[in-house]
Amino acid sequence: MVKVKVLHRSVVGLLLYSVLVTWGHPPDCRDNRDGIMRCVSISQEKLLDRVIQHAELIYRISEESCTIFEEMFIPLETRSQRTNMCVTQTFSIPSSKSEIQQISDKWLLHSVLMLVQSWIEPLIYLQTTLGRYDDIPNTLLNKTKWVSDKLLSLEQGVVVLIRKMLEEGMLVSSGSEQGLVSYHIPLELVESVLRDYALLTCFKKAAHKMETFLKLLKCRQTNKFSCFLF
Amino acid sequence: MRVVTTMVATIHAQFLGVKKDFDMWRDAGVTLILSLIFADVLESARFSPPGKPKLTGCRSPEKETFTCWWEPGPDGGLPTSYSLYYRKDNSDTVYECPDYHTAGKNSCFFNKYETSIWVNYNITVMATNALGSSVSDPVDVDVVYIVQPHTPENVTAVVYTDDDDDPFLLARWEPPRKVDTHSGWITLVYELRVKLEKGDTWEEHFAGQQKQFNIFSPRSGEVYMVQVRCKPDHGFWSEWSPISYVKVPDYIHRERSMWILIAVISAFVFLIFTWTVKHNSVKRFLLPPVPRPKIRGFDTQLLKSGKSEEVLGGLVIQGFPPTSDYDDLLVECLEVYDEEQELVVDGKDLQEGCLKSKSRSDSDSGRGSCDSHTLLMEKCGGAKEGPPTVLNGKQGQAGRGPLEKSNSHGHRLDAAESPDETNGSLSTVFSSQQQSHKPSSHSIPEIPRQCRVPGNHCPSTHQHDYKESLADAACLGKPLAGYRCMQAYSDHNIHKIGHKREATFQTSKSTGYVEVQKVEQENMLIVNPIAKEVRDLYHPEPTGQDYSKVNDVVNDNVLLLQREIAAKNQVAGNPTENCPHQQAGKPAIHTAVPLHYEVCLASNGYVTQPQK
């Protein structure tokens, strides 16, 4: 009787453990090629959808932050005149639709990843510098904090996507390739404001790029032909 | 200007041709100066370099091309030409607008090869005329943020009818032609607005990314106007599309037809009601008349007519109140005390002593067992001297005031009075003792003298009905020492008791009153049965006053108790299991009541015997 009980419990325990293993930690699943490992994990389409949602949301919030900052600190004349000060990427990102349509999925994904990784640190820096202003509204601080958190999760999502779609392992490197030395130099208030404004607007643009690339990628995933017909 | 000058010059030259050369040169110079001054004056009045043009805006309909428009300033009267220059991002290379014509006058169109998104364009417009040029203020443009699509196309609205449901409007549209929504380049959201043709205000609905929309419950027979517009998820709203008209056919709402049906049915029912009002029999059947209070013998008409005597005469009921033989009798009340109280009789010491002993001995309502009675009696020997012994009914062990059946107790019976006394006439008023010990021994001391026991000559009570049994003569027990006897109290006593009773009413519920109807032979009381109501007055039932009616006395020491109706099953205390429910109107019950065994108390407080 006791033995039966013990056996029963051990079986139950094993079952639970296996369940936990399958659902708690996404294992490194392979496709059904070898058919050996089958696991329950999120599908590629759903993952891509989620990543796109992330990017959309990040863009919307960054746009709102930019507007708030603009209204508070930037006089009318200087608005939208300094947007050409965005940090240029070490690689060139295509800038027209025709060009973009010519690049491959792989390149799209990698571009997105590089974009994301290049903005992680500046956003963290932005939080600290925004905190120095006297009458900065709390909403702005919250939004920037939110964006910088979400950017990290976006990076993770893109890494997983790369792994799934391109089937290549990827090291998550958060090295900043930008010349961000200037960020740490204390500046006068006006210059600091202008620089922060430039940061916000450039980030807004970068977020839009990410969103667009990902949406294009999604189209290509679902139906390759009609995407290129336009 | 020059024409004038040359004309002047030629005329002058011709005129001066005649003159000598020297004069000619001098005159020519003067003319020239004059003409120049003249020209200058003319020029300042009419012609000037162009004023500053103004860039009014740039728009991109599909995020692949874009157009910029400007507003020319004052042109200074001379033909002015405009040119647009731009720079990309931070580069210093200046480009000129590639296409001035496609988009109309005063515009510049950038085709898709020249358009770069996410790139900042710095655009300026220059106006040039013969006298000079001026440059507008620069404008920064990023194509991504200036997207305003064209209107949605093929907006159609139809009335859609399912088989049984109400119809609704179905509006459909398509994205503007040039916008690429398939590849995900642009995501469009739509908005729809509807208006009755006769109405004033538009009703707007947000449709999200879908390309159709339902409008439910349109008014039947009306014409609706529908318009749609779109916007990219970050950009500007397009213009409203051209109006689409749709006519809704006549129909009746299902809900309305249901209401019509309900209205018809209720009207029908209402008609039936009004019809029945006219026909009284049916009316009486459907709506029976409400009974009104009526006094029998009371004629309202008579009252109205004012003849009060007749009216009042009608009210008199013959035969009420019931008269009896005992009209002359002084109705007195017998006060029946508990044992303890009686024993208390002679003074408080005795009382206390008795009470104490009693309390000690008993665990139930205070009524001791038979033994305790004897105990008491012995202890309260002083009582022999003639203590007023009020008949006390308690004995037995029933939880409530068990009725004491004195007859069951040998001693008591020997006291002789008891059986006789407790003969049915004693009626049922045995007070239960449960509660407090009665403090009052009020007039008890007076009693003993009156207590006489006729001995065995008490006429046995004949069986009567339940209600009449109490009318039997009450025999007074022999006045033995310590015995209880039924005391008849005189009026004043009764009053006294009454008063005291009132004083102690709350606490001492154990006393009961018996109405005495007749006194016979000095020592017999014919007692009235206490009306139930009265009894209840004095002894509210739930308090557990228990009475049993004694039916008969047998052998001088056996009480025949009458089983009473057990209206409520309120017996508390141990020996209740055997208590039967008794039916009303059963007089018979008579069993000798040796007080030893348990007795049941019926709800009314009557001692009953458990069924064997």
PDB file of C-alpha atoms in Angstrom, chain B residues 346 380-388 448 480-482:
ATOM      1  CA  ASP B 346     -46.337  31.210  59.049  1.00  0.00           C
ATOM      2  CA  CYS B 380     -42.301  22.884  58.194  1.00  0.00           C
ATOM      3  CA  GLY B 381     -43.972  21.328  60.996  1.00  0.00           C
ATOM      4  CA  GLY B 382     -44.937  24.601  62.254  1.00  0.00           C
ATOM      5  CA  ALA B 383     -47.342  24.585  59.646  1.00  0.00           C
ATOM      6  CA  LYS B 384     -49.373  22.316  61.603  1.00  0.00           C
ATOM      7  CA  GLU B 385     -50.594  24.998  63.645  1.00  0.00           C
ATOM      8  CA  GLY B 386     -52.818  25.919  61.090  1.00  0.00           C
ATOM      9  CA  PRO B 387     -50.889  27.459  58.562  1.00  0.00           C
ATOM     10  CA  PRO B 388     -52.805  28.374  55.745  1.00  0.00           C
ATOM     11  CA  PRO B 448     -55.929  28.861  58.669  1.00  0.00           C
ATOM     12  CA  LEU B 480     -54.515  18.956  59.695  1.00  0.00           C
ATOM     13  CA  ALA B 481     -51.424  20.462  60.686  1.00  0.00           C
ATOM     14  CA  GLY B 482     -49.242  21.212  57.884  1.00  0.00           C
TER      15      GLY B 482
END
